[in-house]
Amino acid sequence: WNSTRIGGLVVVTLLALGLGWWLWPSPKASDEVGASSEGSKSTNQTTPERDEQRGAKLDRAAKATVTGTVRTRGGGPIAGASVCAWANTIELRGLTENRPICTKTEHDGHYRLEGLWPVGVDIDASAAEHQPTRWRRPGRASQAWSNELRLHPGEVREGIDLELMSGGVEIAGIVKDISGGEIEGAMVTVVHGRFGADGRAVARSDESGRFQLWTKPGPVWLTAR
């Protein structure tokens, strides 16, 4: 390559850039075209309005209830098991934080979750010495997003039963703030599997910041907030 060829290439490139700049519509022209389109709006412009309307409708809707039983797989009921409902965060966008509503099973393994948003929810259960699990639709595999329980305003959904396998692995520790002080009431969550499809275990730290929960063997995600 000599200087003549290089100079010619530079000239061609500059001409191409100049032509592209001349043909490219100016921001003002684009704005004018958009403003003259009979009041039409883009999807992004209408999304906040739709979210606000949906949120107001959900906020007025009667809450739902879910009941069921937690048992050991192939065995009897589990007392004191933790059962949590995680609402679909997309449907609740802007309404509330992504915090589960949880309860404990009674001596006969029965539980009752009240005050649930009438949206899709995941139902997870965990217990000492057991592996956590997520409620699955009969005949469905355990892929994420495929086992949501769809709730309706004022509905009481019964028979949402879960079975836990034995062989859980204990995780215990202390939650502290950046200065080293223990934090009481922190929510600690352990997730096994993609997007938590295998079920999540949730615990609250005590007055000493200590927590204890049980999960499945293998790699997990552990978070506290």
JSON list of C-alpha atoms in Angstrom, two decimals:
[
{"chain": "A", "resi": 1, "resn": "TRP", "atom": "CA", "xyz": [0.00, 0.00, 0.00]},
{"chain": "A", "resi": 2, "resn": "ASN", "atom": "CA", "xyz": [1.43, 3.38, -1.03]},
{"chain": "A", "resi": 3, "resn": "SER", "atom": "CA", "xyz": [0.49, 6.88, 0.07]},
{"chain": "A", "resi": 4, "resn": "THR", "atom": "CA", "xyz": [-1.77, 7.40, -2.97]},
{"chain": "A", "resi": 5, "resn": "ARG", "atom": "CA", "xyz": [-3.94, 4.37, -2.12]},
{"chain": "A", "resi": 6, "resn": "ILE", "atom": "CA", "xyz": [-4.14, 5.35, 1.55]},
{"chain": "A", "resi": 7, "resn": "GLY", "atom": "CA", "xyz": [-5.10, 8.91, 0.64]},
{"chain": "A", "resi": 8, "resn": "GLY", "atom": "CA", "xyz": [-7.79, 7.65, -1.72]},
{"chain": "A", "resi": 9, "resn": "LEU", "atom": "CA", "xyz": [-9.22, 5.34, 0.95]},
{"chain": "A", "resi": 10, "resn": "VAL", "atom": "CA", "xyz": [-9.41, 8.21, 3.45]},
{"chain": "A", "resi": 11, "resn": "VAL", "atom": "CA", "xyz": [-11.24, 10.40, 0.91]},
{"chain": "A", "resi": 12, "resn": "VAL", "atom": "CA", "xyz": [-13.77, 7.64, 0.14]},
{"chain": "A", "resi": 13, "resn": "THR", "atom": "CA", "xyz": [-14.38, 7.05, 3.84]},
{"chain": "A", "resi": 14, "resn": "LEU", "atom": "CA", "xyz": [-14.94, 10.75, 4.54]},
{"chain": "A", "resi": 15, "resn": "LEU", "atom": "CA", "xyz": [-17.35, 11.01, 1.61]},
{"chain": "A", "resi": 16, "resn": "ALA", "atom": "CA", "xyz": [-19.33, 8.01, 2.89]},
{"chain": "A", "resi": 17, "resn": "LEU", "atom": "CA", "xyz": [-19.54, 9.48, 6.40]},
{"chain": "A", "resi": 18, "resn": "GLY", "atom": "CA", "xyz": [-20.66, 12.83, 5.02]},
{"chain": "A", "resi": 19, "resn": "LEU", "atom": "CA", "xyz": [-23.38, 11.24, 2.88]},
{"chain": "A", "resi": 20, "resn": "GLY", "atom": "CA", "xyz": [-24.63, 9.22, 5.84]},
{"chain": "A", "resi": 21, "resn": "TRP", "atom": "CA", "xyz": [-24.78, 12.35, 8.01]},
{"chain": "A", "resi": 22, "resn": "TRP", "atom": "CA", "xyz": [-26.72, 14.23, 5.33]},
{"chain": "A", "resi": 23, "resn": "LEU", "atom": "CA", "xyz": [-29.26, 11.40, 4.87]},
{"chain": "A", "resi": 24, "resn": "TRP", "atom": "CA", "xyz": [-29.73, 10.75, 8.60]},
{"chain": "A", "resi": 25, "resn": "PRO", "atom": "CA", "xyz": [-32.93, 12.46, 9.91]},
{"chain": "A", "resi": 26, "resn": "SER", "atom": "CA", "xyz": [-32.29, 15.14, 12.47]},
{"chain": "A", "resi": 27, "resn": "PRO", "atom": "CA", "xyz": [-33.64, 14.73, 16.02]},
{"chain": "A", "resi": 28, "resn": "LYS", "atom": "CA", "xyz": [-35.99, 17.63, 15.39]},
{"chain": "A", "resi": 29, "resn": "ALA", "atom": "CA", "xyz": [-37.39, 16.02, 12.26]},
{"chain": "A", "resi": 30, "resn": "SER", "atom": "CA", "xyz": [-37.91, 12.74, 14.12]},
{"chain": "A", "resi": 31, "resn": "ASP", "atom": "CA", "xyz": [-39.70, 14.54, 16.94]},
{"chain": "A", "resi": 32, "resn": "GLU", "atom": "CA", "xyz": [-41.97, 16.31, 14.46]},
{"chain": "A", "resi": 33, "resn": "VAL", "atom": "CA", "xyz": [-42.86, 13.06, 12.75]},
{"chain": "A", "resi": 34, "resn": "GLY", "atom": "CA", "xyz": [-43.68, 11.46, 16.09]},
{"chain": "A", "resi": 35, "resn": "ALA", "atom": "CA", "xyz": [-45.73, 14.46, 17.21]},
{"chain": "A", "resi": 36, "resn": "SER", "atom": "CA", "xyz": [-47.81, 14.50, 14.02]},
{"chain": "A", "resi": 37, "resn": "SER", "atom": "CA", "xyz": [-48.88, 10.86, 14.23]},
{"chain": "A", "resi": 38, "resn": "GLU", "atom": "CA", "xyz": [-52.47, 11.50, 15.39]},
{"chain": "A", "resi": 39, "resn": "GLY", "atom": "CA", "xyz": [-51.53, 11.36, 19.10]},
{"chain": "A", "resi": 40, "resn": "SER", "atom": "CA", "xyz": [-50.06, 7.88, 18.91]},
{"chain": "A", "resi": 41, "resn": "LYS", "atom": "CA", "xyz": [-47.76, 6.82, 21.75]},
{"chain": "A", "resi": 42, "resn": "SER", "atom": "CA", "xyz": [-44.94, 4.32, 21.95]},
{"chain": "A", "resi": 43, "resn": "THR", "atom": "CA", "xyz": [-45.09, 1.24, 24.16]},
{"chain": "A", "resi": 44, "resn": "ASN", "atom": "CA", "xyz": [-42.60, 2.76, 26.58]},
{"chain": "A", "resi": 45, "resn": "GLN", "atom": "CA", "xyz": [-44.74, 5.88, 26.97]},
{"chain": "A", "resi": 46, "resn": "THR", "atom": "CA", "xyz": [-47.87, 3.93, 27.87]},
{"chain": "A", "resi": 47, "resn": "THR", "atom": "CA", "xyz": [-46.28, 1.31, 30.11]},
{"chain": "A", "resi": 48, "resn": "PRO", "atom": "CA", "xyz": [-46.16, 3.46, 33.28]},
{"chain": "A", "resi": 49, "resn": "GLU", "atom": "CA", "xyz": [-49.84, 4.35, 32.85]},
{"chain": "A", "resi": 50, "resn": "ARG", "atom": "CA", "xyz": [-50.81, 0.71, 32.43]},
{"chain": "A", "resi": 51, "resn": "ASP", "atom": "CA", "xyz": [-48.67, -0.25, 35.43]},
{"chain": "A", "resi": 52, "resn": "GLU", "atom": "CA", "xyz": [-50.39, 2.40, 37.55]},
{"chain": "A", "resi": 53, "resn": "GLN", "atom": "CA", "xyz": [-53.86, 1.24, 36.48]},
{"chain": "A", "resi": 54, "resn": "ARG", "atom": "CA", "xyz": [-52.99, -2.40, 37.10]},
{"chain": "A", "resi": 55, "resn": "GLY", "atom": "CA", "xyz": [-51.47, -1.54, 40.47]},
{"chain": "A", "resi": 56, "resn": "ALA", "atom": "CA", "xyz": [-54.56, 0.40, 41.55]},
{"chain": "A", "resi": 57, "resn": "LYS", "atom": "CA", "xyz": [-56.79, -2.50, 40.51]},
{"chain": "A", "resi": 58, "resn": "LEU", "atom": "CA", "xyz": [-54.67, -5.02, 42.43]},
{"chain": "A", "resi": 59, "resn": "ASP", "atom": "CA", "xyz": [-54.53, -2.77, 45.47]},
{"chain": "A", "resi": 60, "resn": "ARG", "atom": "CA", "xyz": [-58.34, -2.75, 45.66]},
{"chain": "A", "resi": 61, "resn": "ALA", "atom": "CA", "xyz": [-58.72, -6.48, 45.02]},
{"chain": "A", "resi": 62, "resn": "ALA", "atom": "CA", "xyz": [-59.48, -8.90, 47.85]},
{"chain": "A", "resi": 63, "resn": "LYS", "atom": "CA", "xyz": [-56.50, -10.95, 48.97]},
{"chain": "A", "resi": 64, "resn": "ALA", "atom": "CA", "xyz": [-56.32, -14.71, 48.44]},
{"chain": "A", "resi": 65, "resn": "THR", "atom": "CA", "xyz": [-55.66, -17.66, 50.77]},
{"chain": "A", "resi": 66, "resn": "VAL", "atom": "CA", "xyz": [-53.78, -20.93, 50.20]},
{"chain": "A", "resi": 67, "resn": "THR", "atom": "CA", "xyz": [-53.99, -24.01, 52.42]},
{"chain": "A", "resi": 68, "resn": "GLY", "atom": "CA", "xyz": [-52.41, -27.45, 52.32]},
{"chain": "A", "resi": 69, "resn": "THR", "atom": "CA", "xyz": [-50.21, -29.97, 54.11]},
{"chain": "A", "resi": 70, "resn": "VAL", "atom": "CA", "xyz": [-46.45, -30.58, 54.25]},
{"chain": "A", "resi": 71, "resn": "ARG", "atom": "CA", "xyz": [-45.28, -34.17, 54.60]},
{"chain": "A", "resi": 72, "resn": "THR", "atom": "CA", "xyz": [-42.09, -36.17, 54.38]},
{"chain": "A", "resi": 73, "resn": "ARG", "atom": "CA", "xyz": [-41.94, -38.00, 51.08]},
{"chain": "A", "resi": 74, "resn": "GLY", "atom": "CA", "xyz": [-43.24, -41.47, 51.81]},
{"chain": "A", "resi": 75, "resn": "GLY", "atom": "CA", "xyz": [-43.86, -40.55, 55.45]},
{"chain": "A", "resi": 76, "resn": "GLY", "atom": "CA", "xyz": [-45.99, -38.54, 57.82]},
{"chain": "A", "resi": 77, "resn": "PRO", "atom": "CA", "xyz": [-46.75, -34.85, 58.30]},
{"chain": "A", "resi": 78, "resn": "ILE", "atom": "CA", "xyz": [-44.05, -32.35, 59.28]},
{"chain": "A", "resi": 79, "resn": "ALA", "atom": "CA", "xyz": [-44.76, -29.96, 62.15]},
{"chain": "A", "resi": 80, "resn": "GLY", "atom": "CA", "xyz": [-43.02, -26.60, 62.21]},
{"chain": "A", "resi": 81, "resn": "ALA", "atom": "CA", "xyz": [-42.13, -26.61, 58.52]},
{"chain": "A", "resi": 82, "resn": "SER", "atom": "CA", "xyz": [-41.81, -23.20, 56.88]},
{"chain": "A", "resi": 83, "resn": "VAL", "atom": "CA", "xyz": [-44.10, -22.46, 53.92]},
{"chain": "A", "resi": 84, "resn": "CYS", "atom": "CA", "xyz": [-43.68, -19.27, 51.89]},
{"chain": "A", "resi": 85, "resn": "ALA", "atom": "CA", "xyz": [-45.54, -17.67, 49.00]},
{"chain": "A", "resi": 86, "resn": "TRP", "atom": "CA", "xyz": [-43.48, -15.56, 46.58]},
{"chain": "A", "resi": 87, "resn": "ALA", "atom": "CA", "xyz": [-45.58, -13.29, 44.39]},
{"chain": "A", "resi": 88, "resn": "ASN", "atom": "CA", "xyz": [-44.73, -12.67, 40.74]},
{"chain": "A", "resi": 89, "resn": "THR", "atom": "CA", "xyz": [-42.52, -9.56, 40.82]},
{"chain": "A", "resi": 90, "resn": "ILE", "atom": "CA", "xyz": [-43.47, -8.47, 37.29]},
{"chain": "A", "resi": 91, "resn": "GLU", "atom": "CA", "xyz": [-47.17, -8.36, 38.14]},
{"chain": "A", "resi": 92, "resn": "LEU", "atom": "CA", "xyz": [-46.47, -6.50, 41.40]},
{"chain": "A", "resi": 93, "resn": "ARG", "atom": "CA", "xyz": [-43.96, -4.06, 39.92]},
{"chain": "A", "resi": 94, "resn": "GLY", "atom": "CA", "xyz": [-44.07, -0.83, 41.91]},
{"chain": "A", "resi": 95, "resn": "LEU", "atom": "CA", "xyz": [-46.61, -2.12, 44.44]},
{"chain": "A", "resi": 96, "resn": "THR", "atom": "CA", "xyz": [-44.51, -3.85, 47.07]},
{"chain": "A", "resi": 97, "resn": "GLU", "atom": "CA", "xyz": [-41.09, -5.28, 47.83]},
{"chain": "A", "resi": 98, "resn": "ASN", "atom": "CA", "xyz": [-40.27, -8.82, 46.84]},
{"chain": "A", "resi": 99, "resn": "ARG", "atom": "CA", "xyz": [-40.78, -10.25, 50.31]},
{"chain": "A", "resi": 100, "resn": "PRO", "atom": "CA", "xyz": [-42.50, -13.59, 50.80]},
{"chain": "A", "resi": 101, "resn": "ILE", "atom": "CA", "xyz": [-45.47, -14.23, 53.05]},
{"chain": "A", "resi": 102, "resn": "CYS", "atom": "CA", "xyz": [-44.56, -17.16, 55.29]},
{"chain": "A", "resi": 103, "resn": "THR", "atom": "CA", "xyz": [-46.11, -19.35, 57.95]},
{"chain": "A", "resi": 104, "resn": "LYS", "atom": "CA", "xyz": [-45.36, -22.51, 59.97]},
{"chain": "A", "resi": 105, "resn": "THR", "atom": "CA", "xyz": [-47.17, -25.82, 59.72]},
{"chain": "A", "resi": 106, "resn": "GLU", "atom": "CA", "xyz": [-49.20, -27.10, 62.66]},
{"chain": "A", "resi": 107, "resn": "HIS", "atom": "CA", "xyz": [-48.69, -30.42, 64.46]},
{"chain": "A", "resi": 108, "resn": "ASP", "atom": "CA", "xyz": [-50.57, -32.24, 61.67]},
{"chain": "A", "resi": 109, "resn": "GLY", "atom": "CA", "xyz": [-48.51, -30.59, 58.92]},
{"chain": "A", "resi": 110, "resn": "HIS", "atom": "CA", "xyz": [-51.35, -28.29, 57.89]},
{"chain": "A", "resi": 111, "resn": "TYR", "atom": "CA", "xyz": [-50.63, -24.68, 56.90]},
{"chain": "A", "resi": 112, "resn": "ARG", "atom": "CA", "xyz": [-52.66, -21.63, 55.94]},
{"chain": "A", "resi": 113, "resn": "LEU", "atom": "CA", "xyz": [-51.25, -18.64, 54.03]},
{"chain": "A", "resi": 114, "resn": "GLU", "atom": "CA", "xyz": [-53.46, -15.55, 54.11]},
{"chain": "A", "resi": 115, "resn": "GLY", "atom": "CA", "xyz": [-53.25, -12.04, 52.68]},
{"chain": "A", "resi": 116, "resn": "LEU", "atom": "CA", "xyz": [-51.80, -13.14, 49.33]},
{"chain": "A", "resi": 117, "resn": "TRP", "atom": "CA", "xyz": [-51.88, -10.91, 46.26]},
{"chain": "A", "resi": 118, "resn": "PRO", "atom": "CA", "xyz": [-54.22, -12.26, 43.55]},
{"chain": "A", "resi": 119, "resn": "VAL", "atom": "CA", "xyz": [-51.40, -12.93, 41.08]},
{"chain": "A", "resi": 120, "resn": "GLY", "atom": "CA", "xyz": [-49.15, -15.84, 40.21]},
{"chain": "A", "resi": 121, "resn": "VAL", "atom": "CA", "xyz": [-47.22, -17.14, 43.24]},
{"chain": "A", "resi": 122, "resn": "ASP", "atom": "CA", "xyz": [-44.55, -19.76, 43.95]},
{"chain": "A", "resi": 123, "resn": "ILE", "atom": "CA", "xyz": [-45.17, -21.91, 47.02]},
{"chain": "A", "resi": 124, "resn": "ASP", "atom": "CA", "xyz": [-41.97, -23.14, 48.70]},
{"chain": "A", "resi": 125, "resn": "ALA", "atom": "CA", "xyz": [-41.59, -25.33, 51.79]},
{"chain": "A", "resi": 126, "resn": "SER", "atom": "CA", "xyz": [-38.60, -26.21, 53.96]},
{"chain": "A", "resi": 127, "resn": "ALA", "atom": "CA", "xyz": [-37.95, -27.97, 57.25]},
{"chain": "A", "resi": 128, "resn": "ALA", "atom": "CA", "xyz": [-35.07, -29.12, 59.47]},
{"chain": "A", "resi": 129, "resn": "GLU", "atom": "CA", "xyz": [-33.15, -32.12, 58.11]},
{"chain": "A", "resi": 130, "resn": "HIS", "atom": "CA", "xyz": [-35.12, -31.97, 54.85]},
{"chain": "A", "resi": 131, "resn": "GLN", "atom": "CA", "xyz": [-34.49, -30.60, 51.36]},
{"chain": "A", "resi": 132, "resn": "PRO", "atom": "CA", "xyz": [-36.69, -27.64, 50.41]},
{"chain": "A", "resi": 133, "resn": "THR", "atom": "CA", "xyz": [-39.10, -27.99, 47.54]},
{"chain": "A", "resi": 134, "resn": "ARG", "atom": "CA", "xyz": [-41.53, -25.99, 45.40]},
{"chain": "A", "resi": 135, "resn": "TRP", "atom": "CA", "xyz": [-45.12, -26.87, 44.68]},
{"chain": "A", "resi": 136, "resn": "ARG", "atom": "CA", "xyz": [-45.46, -28.35, 41.22]},
{"chain": "A", "resi": 137, "resn": "ARG", "atom": "CA", "xyz": [-48.47, -28.78, 39.04]},
{"chain": "A", "resi": 138, "resn": "PRO", "atom": "CA", "xyz": [-49.38, -32.46, 38.62]},
{"chain": "A", "resi": 139, "resn": "GLY", "atom": "CA", "xyz": [-47.67, -33.80, 35.54]},
{"chain": "A", "resi": 140, "resn": "ARG", "atom": "CA", "xyz": [-45.39, -30.78, 35.16]},
{"chain": "A", "resi": 141, "resn": "ALA", "atom": "CA", "xyz": [-41.60, -30.86, 35.30]},
{"chain": "A", "resi": 142, "resn": "SER", "atom": "CA", "xyz": [-39.63, -28.58, 37.61]},
{"chain": "A", "resi": 143, "resn": "GLN", "atom": "CA", "xyz": [-38.66, -25.87, 35.10]},
{"chain": "A", "resi": 144, "resn": "ALA", "atom": "CA", "xyz": [-38.69, -22.32, 36.39]},
{"chain": "A", "resi": 145, "resn": "TRP", "atom": "CA", "xyz": [-41.81, -20.26, 35.71]},
{"chain": "A", "resi": 146, "resn": "SER", "atom": "CA", "xyz": [-43.88, -23.36, 34.89]},
{"chain": "A", "resi": 147, "resn": "ASN", "atom": "CA", "xyz": [-45.29, -24.07, 38.35]},
{"chain": "A", "resi": 148, "resn": "GLU", "atom": "CA", "xyz": [-46.80, -20.77, 39.43]},
{"chain": "A", "resi": 149, "resn": "LEU", "atom": "CA", "xyz": [-50.05, -21.05, 41.32]},
{"chain": "A", "resi": 150, "resn": "ARG", "atom": "CA", "xyz": [-52.48, -18.57, 39.75]},
{"chain": "A", "resi": 151, "resn": "LEU", "atom": "CA", "xyz": [-54.62, -16.87, 42.41]},
{"chain": "A", "resi": 152, "resn": "HIS", "atom": "CA", "xyz": [-57.79, -14.82, 41.99]},
{"chain": "A", "resi": 153, "resn": "PRO", "atom": "CA", "xyz": [-59.27, -12.07, 44.19]},
{"chain": "A", "resi": 154, "resn": "GLY", "atom": "CA", "xyz": [-60.86, -13.48, 47.35]},
{"chain": "A", "resi": 155, "resn": "GLU", "atom": "CA", "xyz": [-60.02, -17.07, 46.41]},
{"chain": "A", "resi": 156, "resn": "VAL", "atom": "CA", "xyz": [-59.36, -19.78, 49.02]},
{"chain": "A", "resi": 157, "resn": "ARG", "atom": "CA", "xyz": [-57.18, -22.38, 47.31]},
{"chain": "A", "resi": 158, "resn": "GLU", "atom": "CA", "xyz": [-57.08, -25.69, 49.14]},
{"chain": "A", "resi": 159, "resn": "GLY", "atom": "CA", "xyz": [-55.07, -28.87, 48.73]},
{"chain": "A", "resi": 160, "resn": "ILE", "atom": "CA", "xyz": [-51.74, -27.26, 47.82]},
{"chain": "A", "resi": 161, "resn": "ASP", "atom": "CA", "xyz": [-49.73, -30.08, 49.38]},
{"chain": "A", "resi": 162, "resn": "LEU", "atom": "CA", "xyz": [-45.95, -30.45, 49.40]},
{"chain": "A", "resi": 163, "resn": "GLU", "atom": "CA", "xyz": [-43.60, -33.37, 50.10]},
{"chain": "A", "resi": 164, "resn": "LEU", "atom": "CA", "xyz": [-40.06, -32.89, 51.35]},
{"chain": "A", "resi": 165, "resn": "MET", "atom": "CA", "xyz": [-37.20, -35.32, 50.87]},
{"chain": "A", "resi": 166, "resn": "SER", "atom": "CA", "xyz": [-34.89, -36.08, 53.78]},
{"chain": "A", "resi": 167, "resn": "GLY", "atom": "CA", "xyz": [-31.15, -35.50, 53.50]},
{"chain": "A", "resi": 168, "resn": "GLY", "atom": "CA", "xyz": [-31.07, -31.72, 53.84]},
{"chain": "A", "resi": 169, "resn": "VAL", "atom": "CA", "xyz": [-27.80, -29.89, 54.49]},
{"chain": "A", "resi": 170, "resn": "GLU", "atom": "CA", "xyz": [-27.68, -27.41, 57.36]},
{"chain": "A", "resi": 171, "resn": "ILE", "atom": "CA", "xyz": [-26.42, -23.85, 56.82]},
{"chain": "A", "resi": 172, "resn": "ALA", "atom": "CA", "xyz": [-25.90, -21.69, 59.90]},
{"chain": "A", "resi": 173, "resn": "GLY", "atom": "CA", "xyz": [-24.21, -18.38, 60.53]},
{"chain": "A", "resi": 174, "resn": "ILE", "atom": "CA", "xyz": [-24.48, -14.81, 61.81]},
{"chain": "A", "resi": 175, "resn": "VAL", "atom": "CA", "xyz": [-25.71, -11.71, 59.99]},
{"chain": "A", "resi": 176, "resn": "LYS", "atom": "CA", "xyz": [-23.75, -8.53, 60.81]},
{"chain": "A", "resi": 177, "resn": "ASP", "atom": "CA", "xyz": [-23.73, -4.96, 59.58]},
{"chain": "A", "resi": 178, "resn": "ILE", "atom": "CA", "xyz": [-20.67, -3.27, 58.10]},
{"chain": "A", "resi": 179, "resn": "SER", "atom": "CA", "xyz": [-19.46, -2.18, 61.55]},
{"chain": "A", "resi": 180, "resn": "GLY", "atom": "CA", "xyz": [-19.61, -5.73, 62.90]},
{"chain": "A", "resi": 181, "resn": "GLY", "atom": "CA", "xyz": [-22.81, -5.49, 64.93]},
{"chain": "A", "resi": 182, "resn": "GLU", "atom": "CA", "xyz": [-25.29, -8.37, 64.81]},
{"chain": "A", "resi": 183, "resn": "ILE", "atom": "CA", "xyz": [-28.55, -7.78, 62.95]},
{"chain": "A", "resi": 184, "resn": "GLU", "atom": "CA", "xyz": [-31.81, -9.13, 64.35]},
{"chain": "A", "resi": 185, "resn": "GLY", "atom": "CA", "xyz": [-34.67, -9.96, 62.01]},
{"chain": "A", "resi": 186, "resn": "ALA", "atom": "CA", "xyz": [-32.66, -10.17, 58.78]},
{"chain": "A", "resi": 187, "resn": "MET", "atom": "CA", "xyz": [-34.26, -12.33, 56.10]},
{"chain": "A", "resi": 188, "resn": "VAL", "atom": "CA", "xyz": [-31.82, -15.03, 54.98]},
{"chain": "A", "resi": 189, "resn": "THR", "atom": "CA", "xyz": [-32.63, -16.99, 51.83]},
{"chain": "A", "resi": 190, "resn": "VAL", "atom": "CA", "xyz": [-30.89, -19.98, 50.28]},
{"chain": "A", "resi": 191, "resn": "VAL", "atom": "CA", "xyz": [-31.60, -20.89, 46.66]},
{"chain": "A", "resi": 192, "resn": "HIS", "atom": "CA", "xyz": [-30.69, -24.15, 44.93]},
{"chain": "A", "resi": 193, "resn": "GLY", "atom": "CA", "xyz": [-31.11, -24.61, 41.21]},
{"chain": "A", "resi": 194, "resn": "ARG", "atom": "CA", "xyz": [-31.82, -22.24, 38.36]},
{"chain": "A", "resi": 195, "resn": "PHE", "atom": "CA", "xyz": [-33.99, -19.28, 39.44]},
{"chain": "A", "resi": 196, "resn": "GLY", "atom": "CA", "xyz": [-34.83, -21.18, 42.63]},
{"chain": "A", "resi": 197, "resn": "ALA", "atom": "CA", "xyz": [-36.95, -23.67, 40.70]},
{"chain": "A", "resi": 198, "resn": "ASP", "atom": "CA", "xyz": [-36.07, -26.39, 43.22]},
{"chain": "A", "resi": 199, "resn": "GLY", "atom": "CA", "xyz": [-37.46, -24.36, 46.10]},
{"chain": "A", "resi": 200, "resn": "ARG", "atom": "CA", "xyz": [-36.11, -21.74, 48.50]},
{"chain": "A", "resi": 201, "resn": "ALA", "atom": "CA", "xyz": [-35.58, -21.90, 52.25]},
{"chain": "A", "resi": 202, "resn": "VAL", "atom": "CA", "xyz": [-36.10, -18.74, 54.32]},
{"chain": "A", "resi": 203, "resn": "ALA", "atom": "CA", "xyz": [-35.08, -17.94, 57.89]},
{"chain": "A", "resi": 204, "resn": "ARG", "atom": "CA", "xyz": [-34.99, -14.87, 60.15]},
{"chain": "A", "resi": 205, "resn": "SER", "atom": "CA", "xyz": [-31.93, -14.04, 62.23]},
{"chain": "A", "resi": 206, "resn": "ASP", "atom": "CA", "xyz": [-32.47, -13.95, 66.02]},
{"chain": "A", "resi": 207, "resn": "GLU", "atom": "CA", "xyz": [-31.45, -11.28, 68.52]},
{"chain": "A", "resi": 208, "resn": "SER", "atom": "CA", "xyz": [-27.83, -12.43, 68.21]},
{"chain": "A", "resi": 209, "resn": "GLY", "atom": "CA", "xyz": [-27.94, -12.28, 64.41]},
{"chain": "A", "resi": 210, "resn": "ARG", "atom": "CA", "xyz": [-27.84, -16.08, 64.17]},
{"chain": "A", "resi": 211, "resn": "PHE", "atom": "CA", "xyz": [-29.76, -18.02, 61.54]},
{"chain": "A", "resi": 212, "resn": "GLN", "atom": "CA", "xyz": [-30.21, -21.66, 60.59]},
{"chain": "A", "resi": 213, "resn": "LEU", "atom": "CA", "xyz": [-31.78, -23.25, 57.54]},
{"chain": "A", "resi": 214, "resn": "TRP", "atom": "CA", "xyz": [-31.62, -26.43, 55.49]},
{"chain": "A", "resi": 215, "resn": "THR", "atom": "CA", "xyz": [-31.04, -26.87, 51.78]},
{"chain": "A", "resi": 216, "resn": "LYS", "atom": "CA", "xyz": [-30.13, -29.41, 49.12]},
{"chain": "A", "resi": 217, "resn": "PRO", "atom": "CA", "xyz": [-26.57, -30.70, 48.60]},
{"chain": "A", "resi": 218, "resn": "GLY", "atom": "CA", "xyz": [-24.57, -28.89, 45.94]},
{"chain": "A", "resi": 219, "resn": "PRO", "atom": "CA", "xyz": [-23.90, -25.24, 44.99]},
{"chain": "A", "resi": 220, "resn": "VAL", "atom": "CA", "xyz": [-26.35, -22.69, 46.38]},
{"chain": "A", "resi": 221, "resn": "TRP", "atom": "CA", "xyz": [-26.94, -18.93, 46.54]},
{"chain": "A", "resi": 222, "resn": "LEU", "atom": "CA", "xyz": [-27.16, -17.48, 50.04]},
{"chain": "A", "resi": 223, "resn": "THR", "atom": "CA", "xyz": [-28.44, -13.94, 50.58]},
{"chain": "A", "resi": 224, "resn": "ALA", "atom": "CA", "xyz": [-29.40, -11.79, 53.55]},
{"chain": "A", "resi": 225, "resn": "ARG", "atom": "CA", "xyz": [-31.28, -8.51, 53.73]}
]
